[in-house]
Amino acid sequence: MPSSSPIWVEAEAPQPLIFCKLCLSECPPAATSRLLTCNCVFCTSCLQQYVQLAIREGGGAPITCPDMTCLKTGALLDSEIASFAPEDQAQLYQRLKFERGVQLDPGKTWCPVLECQAVCSVTPGAESQPASVACPACGAVFCSLCRVDWRDKHVCSERQPLTVASPRDSVKVGCEADAMVKQCPMCAVYIERDQGCAQMLCKSCKHTFCWYCLQNLDGDIFLRHYDRGPCRNKLGHSRASVMWNRTQVVGILVGVSIIVLVSSPLLLLASPCILCVVCKPCKGKKKTKKREIGQSDSTV
């Protein structure tokens, strides 16, 4: 009979682990997901938590790559959001996204009738000029700026600026320094300021700006904007509060630097022990020695 030769099957090499920048750990490729717009790879569980948190706090804003160093920083596709979030949250995001789009589109507006709330098209005209808008759902005709019923010889109060009734008191709306309601310079969402300092944070787009001049304050951690210029000493807090805020920021930076400087020599001294503990060849040698000792004892 012909001798049967043994069949050798090569074992597949283990796939390398992928480092996730969100949880700072390595995970197998099967537990990761790659974003289509930028090709960044993260843990699937991390992306699920990130997307669901962005839906709850983003107000319909585009959900971008969570890697702050990503060069493309593209927005996640709707199909990706649907795969990383439950169905109810994905539907909530689509509704918030639609409402945000209507709010930012100068050619669209909401019908002011509470029972209707349909999306109406605004006829493009002269900038900041009122125009009549007819709702296609309920037939109401209203002003495109102040959203009041459009009548003959209508005078738009939005250009005065507008003073509307508030649950607490009358509120001024406009661009003046003493106005209590202004639009975010980044996403144009209306923001009301009834008290507090002049450093404003938009809840919709997380943009930080000055209430008086609408200047960008995202990178001004020391609030030096209020040390000079037309907004000098207009922060709304005392000088001691400003100094305390700056002291806290400096203290945090100094504390982190001290921790890094102190821990660096300790880590260098402890690195041989750490490497010895996690070194797999050493563990293998210990196991083989134990086996040899056990075999010698059994022969004796």
Coordinates of C-alpha atoms in Angstrom, one line a residue:
M1 CA 0.0 0.0 0.0
P2 CA 1.3 3.5 -0.8
S3 CA 2.5 5.3 2.2
S4 CA 0.5 8.3 3.1
S5 CA 2.6 11.4 3.6
P6 CA 1.7 13.7 6.4
I7 CA -0.2 16.9 5.5
W8 CA 1.3 20.0 7.1
V9 CA -1.1 22.9 7.8
E10 CA 0.4 26.2 8.5
A11 CA -1.1 28.0 11.4
E12 CA -2.4 31.5 10.7
A13 CA -0.3 34.3 12.3
P14 CA -2.2 36.1 15.0
Q15 CA -3.4 39.5 13.9
P16 CA -1.8 42.5 15.5
L17 CA -3.8 44.4 18.1
I18 CA -5.1 47.9 17.3
F19 CA -4.6 50.8 19.7
C20 CA -7.8 52.8 20.5
K21 CA -7.2 56.5 21.3
L22 CA -10.5 56.7 23.2
C23 CA -9.9 54.0 25.9
L24 CA -6.1 54.0 25.5
S25 CA -6.0 50.2 25.2
E26 CA -5.3 47.6 22.6
C27 CA -8.1 45.4 21.2
P28 CA -8.4 42.8 18.5
P29 CA -9.4 44.0 15.0
A30 CA -12.8 42.2 15.3
A31 CA -13.8 44.5 18.1
T32 CA -13.0 47.7 16.2
S33 CA -14.7 49.8 13.7
R34 CA -13.2 52.0 10.9
L35 CA -14.8 55.4 10.1
L36 CA -15.5 55.8 6.4
T37 CA -14.7 59.5 6.1
C38 CA -11.3 59.5 7.7
N39 CA -10.3 55.8 8.1
C40 CA -9.6 56.2 11.8
V41 CA -10.1 53.0 13.8
F42 CA -11.5 52.8 17.4
C43 CA -13.1 50.3 19.6
T44 CA -16.7 49.7 18.6
S45 CA -17.9 50.1 22.2
C46 CA -16.0 53.4 22.5
L47 CA -17.6 54.7 19.3
Q48 CA -21.1 53.6 20.5
Q49 CA -20.6 55.6 23.8
Y50 CA -19.2 58.6 21.9
V51 CA -22.0 58.8 19.3
Q52 CA -24.8 58.4 21.9
L53 CA -23.2 61.1 24.1
A54 CA -22.9 63.4 21.0
I55 CA -26.5 62.9 20.2
R56 CA -27.7 63.9 23.7
E57 CA -25.5 67.0 23.9
G58 CA -24.9 68.0 20.3
G59 CA -28.3 69.4 19.5
G60 CA -28.2 68.0 16.0
A61 CA -24.7 69.2 15.2
P62 CA -22.6 67.1 12.9
I63 CA -20.8 64.2 14.8
T64 CA -17.2 64.3 13.7
C65 CA -14.2 62.0 14.3
P66 CA -13.4 61.8 18.1
D67 CA -9.7 62.0 17.4
M68 CA -8.6 65.6 18.0
T69 CA -5.5 65.1 15.8
C70 CA -7.4 63.7 12.8
L71 CA -6.6 65.8 9.7
K72 CA -9.8 65.1 7.9
T73 CA -12.3 65.4 10.9
G74 CA -15.1 64.4 8.6
A75 CA -18.6 64.0 9.9
L76 CA -20.0 60.5 10.5
L77 CA -22.4 59.2 7.9
D78 CA -26.1 58.6 8.9
S79 CA -25.5 54.9 8.4
E80 CA -22.7 54.9 10.8
I81 CA -24.7 56.8 13.4
A82 CA -27.5 54.3 13.0
S83 CA -25.1 51.4 13.6
F84 CA -23.5 52.9 16.7
A85 CA -26.7 54.2 18.4
P86 CA -30.1 52.6 19.3
E87 CA -33.0 53.2 16.9
D88 CA -34.7 55.7 19.1
Q89 CA -31.6 57.8 19.5
A90 CA -30.8 57.6 15.8
Q91 CA -34.3 59.0 15.1
L92 CA -33.8 61.7 17.7
Y93 CA -30.5 62.7 16.0
Q94 CA -32.2 62.9 12.6
R95 CA -35.0 65.1 14.0
L96 CA -32.5 67.4 15.8
K97 CA -30.4 67.6 12.6
F98 CA -33.4 68.6 10.6
E99 CA -34.4 71.3 13.1
R100 CA -30.9 72.6 13.2
G101 CA -30.8 72.8 9.4
V102 CA -34.0 74.7 9.3
Q103 CA -32.7 77.1 11.9
L104 CA -29.5 77.8 10.1
D105 CA -31.0 78.1 6.6
P106 CA -31.9 81.7 5.8
G107 CA -34.4 80.5 3.2
K108 CA -36.5 78.5 5.7
T109 CA -38.4 79.2 8.8
W110 CA -40.9 77.6 11.2
C111 CA -44.6 78.5 11.1
P112 CA -45.3 80.5 14.3
V113 CA -48.7 78.8 14.8
L114 CA -48.2 76.4 17.6
E115 CA -50.7 73.8 16.2
C116 CA -48.9 73.8 12.9
Q117 CA -45.1 74.3 13.2
A118 CA -44.6 73.5 9.5
V119 CA -41.5 74.5 7.6
C120 CA -42.0 77.5 5.3
S121 CA -39.9 78.9 2.5
V122 CA -38.7 82.5 2.8
T123 CA -38.5 84.4 -0.5
P124 CA -35.0 85.8 -0.8
G125 CA -35.0 89.6 -0.8
A126 CA -32.9 92.5 0.5
E127 CA -30.8 91.7 3.5
S128 CA -32.5 92.2 6.8
Q129 CA -35.7 93.4 5.1
P130 CA -39.0 91.9 6.3
A131 CA -41.1 89.9 3.9
S132 CA -44.4 88.1 4.0
V133 CA -44.3 84.3 4.4
A134 CA -47.3 82.1 3.7
C135 CA -47.4 78.8 5.4
P136 CA -48.3 76.0 3.0
A137 CA -49.9 73.9 5.7
C138 CA -52.2 76.2 7.6
G139 CA -52.2 79.3 5.3
A140 CA -51.0 81.7 7.9
V141 CA -49.2 84.8 6.6
F142 CA -46.5 86.2 8.9
C143 CA -43.4 88.4 8.9
S144 CA -40.1 86.7 8.1
L145 CA -38.2 88.6 10.8
C146 CA -40.5 89.1 13.8
R147 CA -42.9 86.2 12.9
V148 CA -46.0 88.3 13.7
D149 CA -49.1 88.2 11.6
W150 CA -48.6 90.1 8.3
R151 CA -51.1 92.9 7.8
D152 CA -51.4 96.0 5.7
K153 CA -48.7 98.6 6.4
H154 CA -46.9 96.1 8.6
V155 CA -44.1 97.6 10.7
C156 CA -41.5 94.9 11.7
S157 CA -40.5 95.4 15.3
E158 CA -37.4 93.2 14.8
R159 CA -35.6 96.2 13.2
Q160 CA -36.1 98.5 16.3
P161 CA -34.7 96.2 17.9
L162 CA -37.4 93.8 19.1
T163 CA -38.8 93.8 22.6
V164 CA -40.8 90.7 23.4
A165 CA -42.6 89.4 26.4
S166 CA -40.6 87.0 28.7
P167 CA -41.9 84.9 31.5
R168 CA -39.8 87.0 33.9
D169 CA -39.6 90.4 32.2
S170 CA -39.3 92.1 28.9
V171 CA -36.2 91.0 26.9
K172 CA -34.3 93.1 24.4
V173 CA -33.2 91.3 21.2
G174 CA -30.6 92.7 19.0
C175 CA -26.9 93.4 18.5
E176 CA -26.6 96.2 21.1
A177 CA -24.3 95.7 24.1
D178 CA -27.2 95.8 26.5
A179 CA -29.3 93.3 24.6
M180 CA -30.3 90.3 26.6
V181 CA -30.8 87.9 23.7
K182 CA -28.1 87.5 21.0
Q183 CA -27.2 84.9 18.3
C184 CA -24.2 82.7 18.7
P185 CA -21.6 83.9 16.1
M186 CA -20.9 80.3 15.2
C187 CA -24.2 78.5 14.8
A188 CA -26.7 81.5 15.0
V189 CA -28.7 80.0 17.8
Y190 CA -30.4 82.6 20.1
I191 CA -28.9 82.8 23.5
E192 CA -30.4 84.7 26.5
R193 CA -28.2 86.2 29.2
D194 CA -30.0 87.3 32.3
Q195 CA -27.0 87.2 34.7
G196 CA -23.5 85.9 35.1
C197 CA -20.3 86.9 33.4
A198 CA -19.7 88.0 29.8
Q199 CA -17.9 84.8 28.8
M200 CA -20.6 82.8 27.0
L201 CA -20.7 79.1 26.1
C202 CA -23.2 78.0 23.4
K203 CA -24.9 74.8 24.4
S204 CA -25.5 74.0 20.7
C205 CA -22.0 74.1 19.2
K206 CA -19.9 74.5 22.4
H207 CA -18.4 77.8 21.1
T208 CA -17.1 80.3 23.7
F209 CA -17.4 84.0 22.9
C210 CA -17.6 87.4 24.4
W211 CA -21.1 88.7 25.0
Y212 CA -20.3 92.3 24.1
C213 CA -18.2 92.0 20.9
L214 CA -18.9 88.4 20.0
Q215 CA -15.1 87.7 19.7
N216 CA -13.9 84.1 19.8
L217 CA -12.7 83.0 23.3
D218 CA -12.2 79.3 22.7
G219 CA -8.4 79.6 23.2
D220 CA -8.4 82.4 25.8
I221 CA -8.1 80.3 29.0
F222 CA -6.7 83.2 31.0
L223 CA -9.5 85.6 29.9
R224 CA -7.0 88.2 28.7
H225 CA -9.6 89.5 26.3
Y226 CA -11.0 91.6 29.2
D227 CA -7.6 93.2 30.0
R228 CA -7.6 95.6 27.1
G229 CA -9.7 96.9 24.3
P230 CA -13.4 98.0 24.4
C231 CA -14.3 95.0 26.6
R232 CA -11.8 95.9 29.3
N233 CA -13.1 95.2 32.8
K234 CA -16.4 94.0 31.4
L235 CA -16.2 90.3 32.4
G236 CA -18.8 90.7 35.1
H237 CA -16.6 89.4 37.9
S238 CA -14.3 91.2 40.3
R239 CA -10.6 91.4 39.6
A240 CA -10.1 88.9 42.5
S241 CA -12.3 86.4 40.7
V242 CA -10.4 86.8 37.5
M243 CA -7.1 86.4 39.3
W244 CA -8.4 83.3 41.1
N245 CA -9.5 81.8 37.8
R246 CA -6.0 82.3 36.3
T247 CA -4.4 81.0 39.4
Q248 CA -6.4 77.8 39.1
V249 CA -5.5 77.3 35.5
V250 CA -1.8 77.9 36.3
G251 CA -2.0 75.7 39.3
I252 CA -3.4 72.8 37.2
L253 CA -0.7 73.2 34.6
V254 CA 2.1 73.4 37.2
G255 CA 0.7 70.5 39.1
V256 CA 0.6 68.3 36.0
S257 CA 4.2 69.3 35.2
I258 CA 5.4 68.5 38.7
I259 CA 3.6 65.1 38.6
V260 CA 5.3 64.3 35.3
L261 CA 8.8 65.4 36.6
V262 CA 8.4 63.4 39.8
S263 CA 7.0 60.3 38.2
S264 CA 9.6 60.1 35.3
P265 CA 12.6 59.0 37.5
L266 CA 10.4 56.6 39.4
L267 CA 9.2 55.1 36.2
L268 CA 12.7 54.8 34.9
L269 CA 13.8 53.0 38.1
A270 CA 10.8 50.7 38.1
S271 CA 10.9 49.9 34.4
P272 CA 13.2 46.8 34.8
C273 CA 10.8 45.3 37.4
I274 CA 7.8 46.1 35.2
L275 CA 9.5 44.5 32.1
C276 CA 10.5 41.5 34.2
V277 CA 6.9 41.0 35.4
V278 CA 5.4 41.2 31.9
C279 CA 8.2 39.4 30.1
K280 CA 6.7 36.3 28.6
P281 CA 10.0 34.4 27.9
C282 CA 10.9 34.6 31.6
K283 CA 7.5 33.1 32.5
G284 CA 8.1 30.3 30.0
K285 CA 11.5 29.5 31.5
K286 CA 10.0 29.4 35.0
K287 CA 7.3 27.0 33.8
T288 CA 9.8 24.7 32.1
K289 CA 12.0 24.6 35.2
K290 CA 9.0 23.7 37.3
R291 CA 8.2 20.8 34.9
E292 CA 11.8 19.6 35.0
I293 CA 11.8 19.6 38.8
G294 CA 8.5 17.7 38.9
Q295 CA 9.7 15.1 36.4
S296 CA 13.0 14.6 38.4
D297 CA 11.0 14.2 41.6
S298 CA 8.7 11.6 39.9
T299 CA 11.7 9.5 38.7
V300 CA 13.2 9.5 42.1

